[in-house]
Structure formats: structure tokens, C-alpha cells
XYZ file of C-alpha atoms in Angstrom:
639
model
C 101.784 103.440 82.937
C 100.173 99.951 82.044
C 101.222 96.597 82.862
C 100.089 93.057 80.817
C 100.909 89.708 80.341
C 103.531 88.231 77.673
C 99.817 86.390 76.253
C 97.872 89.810 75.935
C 95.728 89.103 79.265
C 95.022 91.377 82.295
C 95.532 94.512 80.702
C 96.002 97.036 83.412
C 96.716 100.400 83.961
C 98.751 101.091 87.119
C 99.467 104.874 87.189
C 97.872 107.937 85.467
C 99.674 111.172 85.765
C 97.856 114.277 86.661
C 97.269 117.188 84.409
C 99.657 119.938 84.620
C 99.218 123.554 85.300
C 98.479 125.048 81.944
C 99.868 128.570 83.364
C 103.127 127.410 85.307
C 103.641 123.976 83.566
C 103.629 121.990 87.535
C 101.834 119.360 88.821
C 102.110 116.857 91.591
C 103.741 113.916 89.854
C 105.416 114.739 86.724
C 103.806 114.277 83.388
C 104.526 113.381 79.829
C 106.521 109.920 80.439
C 108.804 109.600 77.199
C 110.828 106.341 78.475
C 110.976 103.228 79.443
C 111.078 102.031 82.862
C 113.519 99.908 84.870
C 112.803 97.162 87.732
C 114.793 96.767 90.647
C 113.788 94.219 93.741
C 109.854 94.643 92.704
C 110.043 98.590 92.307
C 109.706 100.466 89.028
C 111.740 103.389 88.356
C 111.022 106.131 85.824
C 111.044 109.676 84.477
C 108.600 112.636 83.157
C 109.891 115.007 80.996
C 107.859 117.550 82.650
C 105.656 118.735 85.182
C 106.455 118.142 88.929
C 106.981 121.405 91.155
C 109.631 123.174 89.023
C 107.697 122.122 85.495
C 111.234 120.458 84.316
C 110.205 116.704 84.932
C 110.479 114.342 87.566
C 112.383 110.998 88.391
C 109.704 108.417 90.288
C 109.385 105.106 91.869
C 106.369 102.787 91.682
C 104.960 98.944 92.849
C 104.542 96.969 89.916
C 100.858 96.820 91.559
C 100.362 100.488 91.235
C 101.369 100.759 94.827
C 103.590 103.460 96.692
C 104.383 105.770 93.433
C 106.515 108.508 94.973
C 108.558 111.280 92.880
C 112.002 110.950 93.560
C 113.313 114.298 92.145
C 111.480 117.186 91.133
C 113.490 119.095 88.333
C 113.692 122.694 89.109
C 112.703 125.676 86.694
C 114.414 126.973 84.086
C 115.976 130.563 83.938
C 116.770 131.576 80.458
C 117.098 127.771 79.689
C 119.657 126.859 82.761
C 118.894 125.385 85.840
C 121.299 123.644 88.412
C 119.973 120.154 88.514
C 119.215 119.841 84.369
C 115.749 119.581 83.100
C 113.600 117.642 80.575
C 114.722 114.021 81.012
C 113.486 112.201 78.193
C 115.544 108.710 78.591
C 114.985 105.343 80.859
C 117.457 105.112 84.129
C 119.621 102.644 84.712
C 119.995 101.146 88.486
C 123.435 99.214 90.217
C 124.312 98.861 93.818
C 121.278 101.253 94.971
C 121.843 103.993 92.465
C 120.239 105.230 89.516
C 121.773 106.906 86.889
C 120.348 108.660 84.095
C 120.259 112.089 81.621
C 118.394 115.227 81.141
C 117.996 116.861 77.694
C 118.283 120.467 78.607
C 118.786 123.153 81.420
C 122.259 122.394 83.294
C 124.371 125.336 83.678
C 124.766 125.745 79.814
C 121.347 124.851 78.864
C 122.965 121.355 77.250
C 121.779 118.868 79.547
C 123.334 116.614 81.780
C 123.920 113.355 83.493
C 122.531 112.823 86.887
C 122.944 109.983 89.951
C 120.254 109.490 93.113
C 119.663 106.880 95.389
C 116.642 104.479 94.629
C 115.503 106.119 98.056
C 115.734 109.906 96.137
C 118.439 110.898 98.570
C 121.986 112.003 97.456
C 121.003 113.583 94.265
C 123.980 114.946 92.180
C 125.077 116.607 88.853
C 127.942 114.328 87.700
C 128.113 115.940 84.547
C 126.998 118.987 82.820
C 127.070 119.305 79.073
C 128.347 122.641 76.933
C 127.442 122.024 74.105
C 130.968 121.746 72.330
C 132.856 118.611 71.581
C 131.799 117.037 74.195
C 127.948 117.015 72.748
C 124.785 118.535 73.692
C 121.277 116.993 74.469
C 121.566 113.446 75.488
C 118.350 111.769 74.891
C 119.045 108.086 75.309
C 119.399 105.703 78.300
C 123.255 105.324 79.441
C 125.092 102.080 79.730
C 127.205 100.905 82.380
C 130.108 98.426 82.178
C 132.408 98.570 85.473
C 131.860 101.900 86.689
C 132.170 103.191 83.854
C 128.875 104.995 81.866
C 128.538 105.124 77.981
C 126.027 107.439 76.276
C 125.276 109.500 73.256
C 123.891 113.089 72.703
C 121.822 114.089 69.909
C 123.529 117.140 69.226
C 127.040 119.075 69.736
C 130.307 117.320 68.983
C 132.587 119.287 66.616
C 130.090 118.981 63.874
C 126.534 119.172 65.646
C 125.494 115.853 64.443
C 126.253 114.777 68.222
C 128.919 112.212 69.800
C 129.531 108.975 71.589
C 131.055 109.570 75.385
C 132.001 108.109 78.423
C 132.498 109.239 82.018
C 133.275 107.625 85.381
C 130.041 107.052 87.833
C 132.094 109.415 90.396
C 131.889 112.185 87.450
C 135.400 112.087 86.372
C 137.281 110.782 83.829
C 134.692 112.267 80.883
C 135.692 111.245 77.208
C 134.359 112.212 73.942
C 134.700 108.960 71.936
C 133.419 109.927 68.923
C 131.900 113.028 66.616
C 129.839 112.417 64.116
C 130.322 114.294 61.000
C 126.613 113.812 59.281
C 126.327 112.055 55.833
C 129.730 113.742 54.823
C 131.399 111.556 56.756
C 129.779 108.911 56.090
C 128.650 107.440 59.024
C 125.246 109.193 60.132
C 124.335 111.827 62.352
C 122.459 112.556 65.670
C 122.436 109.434 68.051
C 118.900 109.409 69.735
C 119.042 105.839 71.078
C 121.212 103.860 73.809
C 124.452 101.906 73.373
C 124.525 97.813 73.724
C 127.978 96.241 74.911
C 129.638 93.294 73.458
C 133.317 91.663 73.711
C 134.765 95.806 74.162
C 132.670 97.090 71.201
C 129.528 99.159 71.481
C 126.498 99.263 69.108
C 124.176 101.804 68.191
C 122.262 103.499 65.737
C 121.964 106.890 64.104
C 118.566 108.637 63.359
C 119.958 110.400 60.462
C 122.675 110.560 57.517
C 124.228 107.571 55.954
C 127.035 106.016 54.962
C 127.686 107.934 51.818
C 124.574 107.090 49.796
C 122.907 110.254 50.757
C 119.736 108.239 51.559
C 119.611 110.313 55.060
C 117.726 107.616 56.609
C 119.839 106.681 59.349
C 122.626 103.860 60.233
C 123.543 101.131 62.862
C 127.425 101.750 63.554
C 130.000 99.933 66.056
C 132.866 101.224 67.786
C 135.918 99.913 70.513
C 135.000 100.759 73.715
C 137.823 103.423 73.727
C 136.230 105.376 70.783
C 138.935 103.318 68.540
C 137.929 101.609 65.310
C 134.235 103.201 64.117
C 132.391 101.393 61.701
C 129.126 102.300 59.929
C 127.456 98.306 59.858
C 124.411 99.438 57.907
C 122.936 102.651 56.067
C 119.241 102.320 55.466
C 117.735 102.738 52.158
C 113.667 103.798 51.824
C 112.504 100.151 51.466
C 114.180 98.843 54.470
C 112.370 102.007 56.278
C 114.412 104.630 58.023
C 115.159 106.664 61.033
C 115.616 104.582 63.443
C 115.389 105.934 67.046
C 115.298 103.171 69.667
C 117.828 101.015 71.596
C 118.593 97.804 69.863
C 119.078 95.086 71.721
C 121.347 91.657 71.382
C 121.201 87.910 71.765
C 123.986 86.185 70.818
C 125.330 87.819 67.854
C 122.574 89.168 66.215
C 121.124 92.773 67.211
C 117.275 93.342 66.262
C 115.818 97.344 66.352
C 112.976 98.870 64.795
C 112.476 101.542 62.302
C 109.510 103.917 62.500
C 108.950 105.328 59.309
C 107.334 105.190 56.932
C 105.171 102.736 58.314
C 107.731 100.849 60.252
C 109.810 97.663 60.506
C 111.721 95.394 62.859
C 115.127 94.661 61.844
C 118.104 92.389 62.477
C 121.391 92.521 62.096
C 124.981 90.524 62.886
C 127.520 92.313 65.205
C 129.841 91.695 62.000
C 127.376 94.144 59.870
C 126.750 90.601 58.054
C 123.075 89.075 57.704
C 120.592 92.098 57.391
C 117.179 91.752 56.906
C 114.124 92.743 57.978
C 112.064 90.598 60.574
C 109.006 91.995 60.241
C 107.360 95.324 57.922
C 104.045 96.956 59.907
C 101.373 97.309 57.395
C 100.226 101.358 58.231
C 96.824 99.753 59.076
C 96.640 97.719 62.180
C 99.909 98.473 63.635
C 102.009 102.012 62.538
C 105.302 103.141 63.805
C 106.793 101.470 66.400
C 107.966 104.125 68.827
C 109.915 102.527 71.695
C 112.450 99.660 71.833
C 112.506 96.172 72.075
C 111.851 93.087 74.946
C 113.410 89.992 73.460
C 112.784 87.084 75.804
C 112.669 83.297 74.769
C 112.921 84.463 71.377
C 109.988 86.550 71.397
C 110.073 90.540 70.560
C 107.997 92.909 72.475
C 107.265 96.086 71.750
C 104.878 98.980 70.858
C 103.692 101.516 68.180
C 102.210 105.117 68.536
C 99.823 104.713 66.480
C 97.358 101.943 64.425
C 95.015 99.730 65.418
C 91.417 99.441 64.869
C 88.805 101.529 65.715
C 87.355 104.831 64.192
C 90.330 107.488 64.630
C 91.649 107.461 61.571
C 95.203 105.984 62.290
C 93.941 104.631 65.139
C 96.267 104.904 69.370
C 98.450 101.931 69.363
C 98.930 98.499 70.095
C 101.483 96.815 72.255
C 102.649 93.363 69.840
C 104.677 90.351 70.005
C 106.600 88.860 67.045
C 109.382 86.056 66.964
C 112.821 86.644 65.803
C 111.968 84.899 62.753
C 109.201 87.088 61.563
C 106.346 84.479 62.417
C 103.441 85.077 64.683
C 102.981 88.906 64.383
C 99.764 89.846 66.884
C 98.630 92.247 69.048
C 98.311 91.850 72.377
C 97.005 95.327 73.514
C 94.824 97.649 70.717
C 94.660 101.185 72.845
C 91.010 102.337 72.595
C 89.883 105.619 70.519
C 88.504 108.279 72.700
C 84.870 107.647 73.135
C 84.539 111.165 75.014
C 86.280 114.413 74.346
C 89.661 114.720 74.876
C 91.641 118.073 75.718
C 89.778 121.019 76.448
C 92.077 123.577 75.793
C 89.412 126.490 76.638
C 87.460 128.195 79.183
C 83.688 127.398 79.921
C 80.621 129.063 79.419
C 77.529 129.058 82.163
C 73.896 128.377 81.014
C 71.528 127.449 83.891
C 72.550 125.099 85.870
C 74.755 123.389 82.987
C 78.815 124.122 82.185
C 79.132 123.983 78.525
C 83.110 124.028 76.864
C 84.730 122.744 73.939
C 87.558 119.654 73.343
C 90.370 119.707 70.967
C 90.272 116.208 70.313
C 87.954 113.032 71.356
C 84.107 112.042 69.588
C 83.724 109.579 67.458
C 86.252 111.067 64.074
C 88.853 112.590 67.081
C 87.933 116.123 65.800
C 86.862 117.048 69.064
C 83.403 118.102 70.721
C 81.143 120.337 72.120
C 80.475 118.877 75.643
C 78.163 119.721 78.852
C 77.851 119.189 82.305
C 76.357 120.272 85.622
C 77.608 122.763 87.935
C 77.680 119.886 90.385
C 79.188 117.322 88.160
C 76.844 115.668 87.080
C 75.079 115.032 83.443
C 78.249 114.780 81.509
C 77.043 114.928 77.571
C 78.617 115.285 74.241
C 76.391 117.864 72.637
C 78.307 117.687 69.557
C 80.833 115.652 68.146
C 82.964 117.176 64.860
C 82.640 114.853 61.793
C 86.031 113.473 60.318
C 87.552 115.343 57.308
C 88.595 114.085 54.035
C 91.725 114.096 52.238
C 91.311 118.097 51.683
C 90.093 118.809 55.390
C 86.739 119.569 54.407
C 83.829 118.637 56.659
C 80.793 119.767 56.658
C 80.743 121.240 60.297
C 84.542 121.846 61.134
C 86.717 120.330 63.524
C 89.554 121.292 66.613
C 87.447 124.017 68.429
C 90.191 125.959 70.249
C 88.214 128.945 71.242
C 85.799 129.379 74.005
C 81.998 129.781 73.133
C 79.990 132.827 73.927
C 76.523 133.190 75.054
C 74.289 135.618 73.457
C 70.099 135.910 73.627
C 69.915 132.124 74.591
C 72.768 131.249 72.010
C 76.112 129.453 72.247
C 78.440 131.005 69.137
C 81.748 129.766 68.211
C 84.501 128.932 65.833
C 86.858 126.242 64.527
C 90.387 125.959 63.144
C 89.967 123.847 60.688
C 87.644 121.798 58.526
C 83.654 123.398 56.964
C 83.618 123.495 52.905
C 87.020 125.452 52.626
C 88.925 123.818 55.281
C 89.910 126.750 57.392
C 87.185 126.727 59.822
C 83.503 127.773 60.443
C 81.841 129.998 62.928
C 79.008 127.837 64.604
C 75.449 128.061 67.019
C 73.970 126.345 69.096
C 71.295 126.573 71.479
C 71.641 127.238 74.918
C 70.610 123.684 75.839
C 73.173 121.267 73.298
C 70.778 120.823 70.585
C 70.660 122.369 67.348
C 74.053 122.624 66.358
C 74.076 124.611 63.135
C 77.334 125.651 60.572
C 76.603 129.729 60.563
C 79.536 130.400 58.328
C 82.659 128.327 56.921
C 85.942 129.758 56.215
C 86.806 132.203 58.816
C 90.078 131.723 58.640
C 91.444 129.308 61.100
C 90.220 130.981 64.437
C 91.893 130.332 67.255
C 89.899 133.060 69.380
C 86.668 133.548 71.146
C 83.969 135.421 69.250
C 82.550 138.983 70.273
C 78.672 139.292 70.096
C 76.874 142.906 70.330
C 73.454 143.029 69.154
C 72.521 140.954 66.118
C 76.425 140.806 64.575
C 79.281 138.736 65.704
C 83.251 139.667 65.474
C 85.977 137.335 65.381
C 89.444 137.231 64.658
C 91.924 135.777 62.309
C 94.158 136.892 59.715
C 92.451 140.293 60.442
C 88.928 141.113 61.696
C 85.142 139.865 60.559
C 81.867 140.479 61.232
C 78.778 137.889 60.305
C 75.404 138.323 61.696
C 74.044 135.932 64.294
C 71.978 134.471 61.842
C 75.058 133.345 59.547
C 74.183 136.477 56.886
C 76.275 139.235 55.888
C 79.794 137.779 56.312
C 82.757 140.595 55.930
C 86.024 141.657 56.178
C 86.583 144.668 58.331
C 89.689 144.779 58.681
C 93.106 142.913 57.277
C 96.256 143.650 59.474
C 99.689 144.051 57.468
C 102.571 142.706 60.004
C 103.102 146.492 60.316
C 100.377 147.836 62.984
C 100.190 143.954 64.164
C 100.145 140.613 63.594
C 99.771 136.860 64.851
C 96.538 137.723 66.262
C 95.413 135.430 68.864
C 93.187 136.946 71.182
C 89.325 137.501 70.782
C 87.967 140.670 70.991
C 86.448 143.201 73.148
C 83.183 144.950 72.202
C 81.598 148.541 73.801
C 79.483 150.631 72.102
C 80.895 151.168 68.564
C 84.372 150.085 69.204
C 86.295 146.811 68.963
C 89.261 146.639 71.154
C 92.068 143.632 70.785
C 95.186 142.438 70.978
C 97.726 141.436 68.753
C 100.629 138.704 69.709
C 103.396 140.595 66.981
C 103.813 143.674 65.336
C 103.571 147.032 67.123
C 106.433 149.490 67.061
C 108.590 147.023 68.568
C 107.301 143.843 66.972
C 106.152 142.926 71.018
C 102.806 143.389 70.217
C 100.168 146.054 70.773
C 96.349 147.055 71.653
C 94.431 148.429 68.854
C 91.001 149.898 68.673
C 88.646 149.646 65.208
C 84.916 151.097 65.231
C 82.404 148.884 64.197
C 82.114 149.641 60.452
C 85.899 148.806 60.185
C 87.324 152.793 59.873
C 89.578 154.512 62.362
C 92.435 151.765 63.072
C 94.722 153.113 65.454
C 97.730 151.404 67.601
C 96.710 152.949 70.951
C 99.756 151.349 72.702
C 102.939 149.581 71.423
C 104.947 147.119 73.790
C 108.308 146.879 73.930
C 109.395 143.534 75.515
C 110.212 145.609 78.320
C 109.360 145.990 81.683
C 105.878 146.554 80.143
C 105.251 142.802 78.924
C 105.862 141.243 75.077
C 103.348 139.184 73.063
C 99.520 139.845 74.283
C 97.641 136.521 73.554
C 94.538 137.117 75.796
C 91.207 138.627 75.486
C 91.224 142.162 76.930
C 87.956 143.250 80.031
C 86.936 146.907 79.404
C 85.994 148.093 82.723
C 85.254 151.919 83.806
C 87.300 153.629 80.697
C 89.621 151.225 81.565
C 91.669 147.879 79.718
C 93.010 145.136 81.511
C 94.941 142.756 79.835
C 98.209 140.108 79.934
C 101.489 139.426 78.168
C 102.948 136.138 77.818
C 106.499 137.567 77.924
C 108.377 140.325 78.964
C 108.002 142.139 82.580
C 110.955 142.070 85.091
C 111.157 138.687 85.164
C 110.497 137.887 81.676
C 107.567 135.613 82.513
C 104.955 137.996 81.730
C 102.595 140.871 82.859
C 98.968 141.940 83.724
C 98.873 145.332 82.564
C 96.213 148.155 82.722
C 95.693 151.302 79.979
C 93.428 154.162 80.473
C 91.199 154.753 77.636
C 91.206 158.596 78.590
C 95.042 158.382 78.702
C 95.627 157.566 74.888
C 96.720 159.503 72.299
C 95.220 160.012 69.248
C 97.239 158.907 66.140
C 97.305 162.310 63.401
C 98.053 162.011 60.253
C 101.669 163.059 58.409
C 101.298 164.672 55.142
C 104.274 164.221 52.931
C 103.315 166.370 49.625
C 106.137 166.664 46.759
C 107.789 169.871 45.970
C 110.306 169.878 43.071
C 113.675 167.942 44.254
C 112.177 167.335 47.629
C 109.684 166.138 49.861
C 108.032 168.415 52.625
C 106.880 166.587 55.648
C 103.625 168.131 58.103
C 101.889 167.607 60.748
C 99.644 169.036 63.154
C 100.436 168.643 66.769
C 104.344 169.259 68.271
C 103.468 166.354 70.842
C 104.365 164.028 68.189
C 107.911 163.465 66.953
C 109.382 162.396 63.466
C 111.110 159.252 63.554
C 112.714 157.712 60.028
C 114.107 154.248 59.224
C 115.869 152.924 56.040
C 113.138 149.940 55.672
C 109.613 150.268 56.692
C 109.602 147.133 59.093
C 113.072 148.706 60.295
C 114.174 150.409 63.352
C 112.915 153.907 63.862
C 114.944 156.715 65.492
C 113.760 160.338 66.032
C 115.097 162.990 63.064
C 117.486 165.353 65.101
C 115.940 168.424 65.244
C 113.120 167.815 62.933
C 109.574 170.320 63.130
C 106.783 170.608 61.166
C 107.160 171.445 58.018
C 110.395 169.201 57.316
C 112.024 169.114 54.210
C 114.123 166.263 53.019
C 115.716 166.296 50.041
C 115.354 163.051 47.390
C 118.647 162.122 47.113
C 120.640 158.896 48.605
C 118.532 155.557 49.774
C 115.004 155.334 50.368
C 113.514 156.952 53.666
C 110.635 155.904 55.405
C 108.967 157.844 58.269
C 106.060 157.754 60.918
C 104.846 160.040 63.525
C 105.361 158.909 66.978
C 103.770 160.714 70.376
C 106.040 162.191 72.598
């Protein structure tokens, strides 16, 4: 949260919000602010659409010094996308007589959102209204409106055609309306509402971020209705040049309402309340200022407001400015440019200890926003960039990759790692450097996009992507060991685990139940078995983390699944698993025969190979089936 003046002067920010939890998704504060704020009496009040102690958001207050910030409401967690208090609240409040008011875009009891009053002093919190996702809408994203005591809103989604609706409901909770459905570009009159209404003379004004009036331009309209859902009128479709989807409030002076568009570079427009007099005020040039994200200020017939992106500097589209322009179009500046990252910018992975120096990697920040290889001392001190990724070209090729999303490994007095993207293909490179920060070399480009940590026994490396590689630590002898099928498993996201000949890993997908699975593959690439299948089950669903090979024994977790359906740590004895065997299925005139070995294994069949397999009643080696009737597939299974 920042504060300025109207000239651009005494830029200041006044409140940071925490990191949250990356494994429960809480923090102290809330995090991720997605609205605007309101003042009341010299006190800001605001949302987060997450974070807080239940991870769902939080509603705060705050000096407009920076002073006294205090959470309000902490949203609580979500269980199988309900909650009791709503969660995600993604639009401003609105305050009267002591009382703010505002929405939530999800949880409720139906998962739909709701609408939500508390004292300024975070006592007396209360549910008014709790959305089902039927004709009286789903998802409201946008700040309400209150005339009397009566509130006006709009939901994104839900009304009798999904394209969401226009409603009212008593600040007591009663009384709720549906004033209007939108029907999409059918209907002519636009679809999914993601802004705020203004009041004028009985009418309300909004806009739509989609459909049209009947031009099929699906770029979005501004649209008027009574303020008992009487009379709708689409005002103004938008065609490409006048740019398109527009997603903030508008707001009014006199008779004219002014908005912005954000796409494709963005534009501040005006219209009459009469639909007369369009035009655009001013078109951003995708340069110095790009897509104006939030609503307007008017004031003395001057338009604040602010963009998510452009501005100058070296990252690419650059972070924003916060700009003033009249209501005639003159006078266009900047009063705020927001500052590339001159460090790195989130780590997303673990560290890795050398000496008395932590080294780790950032997804974004450096000089081309690519992110960097960074290092620091175990007491905090000597933070250093040891490597900042170059900046693609139009291909994403760069000569030493970019995002890093994979811890490093230390080998022999060697760090060794990968990127996602960028090197001379654009899918990545496997890296080294030395165990101080210097010598940063490309070993290898195209590995595939990595997202996981690399495996190092000996002189060879073994990573993971669309299936399993080996390169030597020297960058030499790059090859594929192993390519998975969707079948045995796939999405592969973990690293790998090395002992002896073996590789063990984890795959996110795939497996017998499409949960996931362990596998095991020696060294050359031969012998592939599934040594355990999950089911989504008590037993966990979708592995996504390196595995520790301890004693005989793997330890792992799943990011699903278990008894509560937030995941597992699970354990499987080496010593414990059974050996896959091979099914021979030789032809033999009108029929096939079916063998195998060892009676602790079963015969299971399905009509499609990705299918669902069931055992075959009865069914012993040798088996014959005859060819006749649909195809058959089959697979062994162990008892």
C-alpha cells in the first residue's frame, strides 16, 4: 500500500504485507491486495484476497501514516471450497454509519461467495448473504453500492445463463432481488459484470467485461438499467480500436461517465448517461504506460489512476506507473514509474550450504527479470547476485536460460542446476557453477523445461522432465534414458533420488489410478517398474516432492489425498515391493492364450488401455480368450 501526492511528490509506501506460508497459504496480515481502499474519519479500510490465519483473505484497517494497521477479519479455510464466513474477497468495501460492507468471491456455504457486514471496529461480523450459484449469480467480484439501505452489486458468474446478474439486497440481509441476467452476446447486451455499479436519478451504470451488443466483437459493453431491474439498455459495445474488456468501476460527474479499458494496450473512455457522446479521452501507448488495471479518481477535473504494467526501465514491459490525465485528454504524465527489481525476486526453492555461504535461486528479479542465482551468509550477511539470467528474444532463446525453479545441488565443489525456459532451444539448460558464485557456465541447453532438482552420482547428472536424462558433469554425453507414456506416469515434477545403480522418483499423474506413483529405473535406463501406485485414497494423490532413501527405506509426500484430503507423508519399504513379471500373450488360431509366472499376481482387463481395470473372474495362468467382440486390453496386477 503506497500513498502520494495529486503532483507526483512524496512517494511513500505505508504498508507491506508479509509473505505467506507457501505450505498452508497463512500469514499474519493477509496478502495479495486486489482492491481499492476506502477512507473513513482518517482510517483506511481494505481487503486481501488471501493469506491471514485461515489462508482465505483478510478485511484490515490502517492510518493513512502507516500507523495502527490491524486485520479486521481473518477469512477461515476452505473445506471442499465452502466455508461459513466466504473466502477470497477480491473487491473495495464500502463504509456508512460505522459499518462496512463488502463481498467475497468464493467459499460461503455453496462455494459461490457472498456478501458480508462488520463494524469499522471488526466486531459484529455477519453473513448477510450467501450466493448459490443459480439465478441469483455466483462470484461477485466488484465493490457494492449503497443508496438508502439498500446494496446494489453484480456477480461475474451464475444468473440463468452464467454470464452473471445485477442484484440487490437490504443491509439487514433481506429483501434479495435478482435485477437482471445477462444472456452473453446472444442477447445482446454483454456478459460477466466484473466492475461496480454508479447511481444516478434511479438508474444504475455499469459495464460488462465481455459480449456485445450484437456485433459479436466480444469486447465488452457499458449498459444502464432502473433501479428496479426495469428498462436495460446496452449504451455502448466496444469495437477493437476503441480497446476492449473493460473491468473497472466507472465513475460520474455530471452526466458524463469516464472508465478505462485495459487491452490491448489500454484507453480511458467517456461516455453520456444517454449512451450519447463516446469517445476516447486518452489511448496508452504499450510503452511508457500499459493497461490500466484499477479504476478511476476524478477530482477538479483531473483523472487518477494506475496501470499494471509500463514504464521505463529494463524489464521488458516495465511495473507500472500511477498517472494523471484531464477529462479532456490533455496533460497525460506520470506521477509514480514503479522501479524494476534490481535484486532477485521470488525464490520459489530450497537452499543449498557451501561454507559459510547460503546459495538459492529466484524466479524473477536481475537486471532482464529472468531471475538469479543469489548468495548470502549463514548470518545474513554478504547478500550477492552471483548470476543474473540474460533477457530472451522474441523466440525465448538466451544464451544461459532463464526462471530457475529448481533447487541447486552440490557436488565435488560444484553447484548444478536447471532452468525452465530460455538456452539456444528455449526449453531450458542444465547449468554449473562453482562453489563460490563465479564461473557460471551453460553445461547443456534443452532439457526440457525442468522444473526439478538435479541428481548427481559420480561424474553424471540426472534430471527430470518429459522423462529422464543423464549428462555428465562436464556438459558431455547428454541422453535420454527414459521417456514416460501417461501410462506408468506422468506430469513429473519431482527430482530424483540416486543409490547405487538405481534412480528412484516420483511422478505427479499416471499410476494405476492416475494419482500418481514411485518408480525405480537403473542407471543405464533398463528395468522400469511402478513399485507402488496411489490411489487418491487414504494413501495420498499427486507426489510432487523429491523422495530421501534412508535404510532400504523411501520417504516421501502427496499433495492430495489422505483422510483429510490435504495430503500425506508416506513411507515404502524397498524390501516390501513386488517385482513386476512379465505377461506373455502368444496367438493360437482364433484365440489368444494369456501366461504368467507367479499366482500372486492377478489378471485384470479393461476395454481401453488408459481405462479402468477390473480382475477377470476366475482367470489362471494359462488364460484363453477368444478374438471375438471389442478390443481387450490386460495387465498383471500383484495380489
Amino acid at each position: 500500500m503506497f500513498r502520494l501526492q495529486t503532483n507526483g511528490a512524496a512517494f511513500t509506501v505505508i504498508k507491506s504485507f508479509p509473505l505467506v506460508n507457501v505450505v498452508t497459504g497463512t500469514n499474519v496480515d493477509g496478502a495479495t491486495p486486489e482492491a481499492g481502499l476506502v477512507l473513513a474519519g482518517g482510517t483506511l479500510y481494505g481487503t486481501t484476497s488471501v493469506g491471514g490465519s485461515g489462508g482465505s483473505g483478510t478485511v484490515f484497517s490502517l492510518g493513512t501514516n502507516g500507523d495502527n494497521f490491524t486485520v479486521l477479519k481473518n477469512f477461515s479455510a476452505l473445506t471442499d471450497f465452502t466455508n461459513s464466513d466466504g473466502a477470497d474477497p477480491e473487491a473495495a468495501l464500502i463504509v456508512s454509519n460505522g459499518v462496512l460492507y463488502g463481498t467475497t468471491q468464493y467459499g460461503g456455504a455453496g462455494g459461490c461467495g457472498s456478501i458480508f457486514r462488520v463494524n469499522i471496529n471488526g466486531t459484529g461480523f455477519t453473513n448477510i448473504y450467501t450466493f448459490t450459484g443459480n439465478s441469483d449469480g455466483a462470484n461477485p467480484v466488484a465493490r457494492l453500492l449503497l443508496s438508502g439501505s439498500t446494496l446494489y452489486g453484480t456477480t461475474l458468474y451464475g444468473g440463468d445463463s452464467g454470464y452473471g446478474t445485477v442484484f440487490s439486497l437490504s443491509t439487514n440481509g433481506t429483501d434479495f432481488a435478482t435485477l437482471h441476467n445477462f444472456s452473453g452476446s446472444e442477447g445482446q447486451e454483454g456478459a460477466n459484470p466484473c466492475a461496480g455499479l454508479v447511481w444516478s436519478s434511479g438508474q444504475l451504470f455499469g459495464t460488462t467485461q465481455y459480449g456485445d451488443s450484437g456485433d459479436e466483437s466480444h469486447n465488452g459493453t457499458v449498459f444502464r438499467l432502473d433501479i428496479n431491474g426495469d428498462n436495460f439498455t446496452t449504451l455502448h459495445s466496444f469495437v477493437d480500436s476503441e480497446g476492449f474488456y473493460p473491468d473497472a468501476e466507472l465513475v460520474l460527474s455530471s452526466t458524463t461517465l469516464y472508465g478505462v479499458n485495459g487491452n490491448p494496450s489500454g484507453t480511458v473512455f467517456q461516455i453520456n448517461t444517454d449512451g450519447s457522446g463516446f469517445g476516447t479521452v486518452v489511448a496508452f501507448d504499450g510503452i511508457h504506460r500499459l493497461g490500466p488495471d484499477g479504476g478511476l479518481v476524478l477530482s477538479g477535473g483531473v483523472l487518477y489512476g494506475v496501470t499494471g504494467m509500463g514504464g521505463t526501465g529494463n524489464s521488458g514491459l516495465g511495473n507500472g506507473v500511477v498517472y494523471r490525465v484531464a477529462t479532456d485528454g490533455r496533460g497525460l504524465a506520470a506521477l509514480e514509474v514503479f522501479s524494476d527489481f534490481n535484486g532477485g525476486s521470488a525464490p520459489a526453492t530450497g537452499l543449498v550450504w557451501s561454507g559459510n555461504m547460503l546459495f538459492g535461486t529466484t524466479e524473477y528479479g536481475g537486471t532482464g527479470n529472468q531471475g538469479t542465482l543469489f548468495q548470502i551468509g549463514t548470518n545474513g550477511s554478504g547478500y550477492a547476485q552471483a548470476h543474473e539470467f540474460s533477457f530472451p528474444d522474441n523466440n525465448g532463446v538466451n544464451p544461459d536460460g532463464y526462471d530457475p525453479r529448481a533447487a541447486m545441488v552440490l557436488s565435488a565443489g560444484m553447484f548444478y542446476g536447471t532452468t525452465r525456459y530460455g538456452g539456444t532451444n528455449g526449453s531450458g539448460v542444465v547449468f554449473r557453477m562453482n562453489a563460490d558464485g563465479t564461473g557460471f557456465t551453460n553445461l547443456s541447453s534443452y532439457p526440457g523445461g525442468s522444473l526439478a532438482a538435479l541428481a548427481v552420482s559420480g561424474t553424471n547428472l540426472y534430471g527430470v522432465n518429459d522423462g529422464i536424462f543423464k549428462l555428465s558433469t562436464n556438459g558431455s554425453g547428454r541422453l535420454t534414458l527414459y521417456t514416460f507414456t501417461g501410462a506408468e506416469g506422468n506430469n513429473l515434477l519431482a527430482g530424483l533420488t540416486v543409490s547405487g545403480n538405481n534412480l528412484y522418483g516420483t511422478a505427479a499423474g499416471g499410476g494405476a489410478s492416475n494419482a500418481g506413483c514411485i518408480f525405480r529405473l537403473d542407471t543405464s535406463g533398463n528395468n522400469f517398474p511402478v513399485l507402488y501406485s496411489f490411489t487418491g485414497g487414504a494413501d495420498g494423490a499427486k507426489p510432487t516432492a523429491s523422495l530421501v532413501l534412508l535404510n532400504d527405506m523411501l520417504y516421501g509426500t502427496t499433495e492430495e489425498g489422505g483422510l483429510s484430503g490435504q495430503g500425506t507423508v508416506f513411507s515404502l519399504g524397498l524390501s516390501s515391493v513386488v517385482t513386476p513379471i512379465p505377461l506373455s500373450i502368444p496367438g493360437i488360431n482364433n484365440a489368444v492364450v494369456l501366461e504368467w509366472s507367479d499366482p500372486a499376481f492377478s489378471l485384470q482387463m479393461a476395454s481401453l488401455v488408459t481405462g479402468t481395470y477390473s480382475n477377470v473372474p476366475g482367470a489362471s495362468s494359462p488364460y484363453t480368450n477368444a478374438i471375438s467382440g471389442p478390443a481387450e486390453f490386460f495387465r498383471l496386477r500383484a495380489n
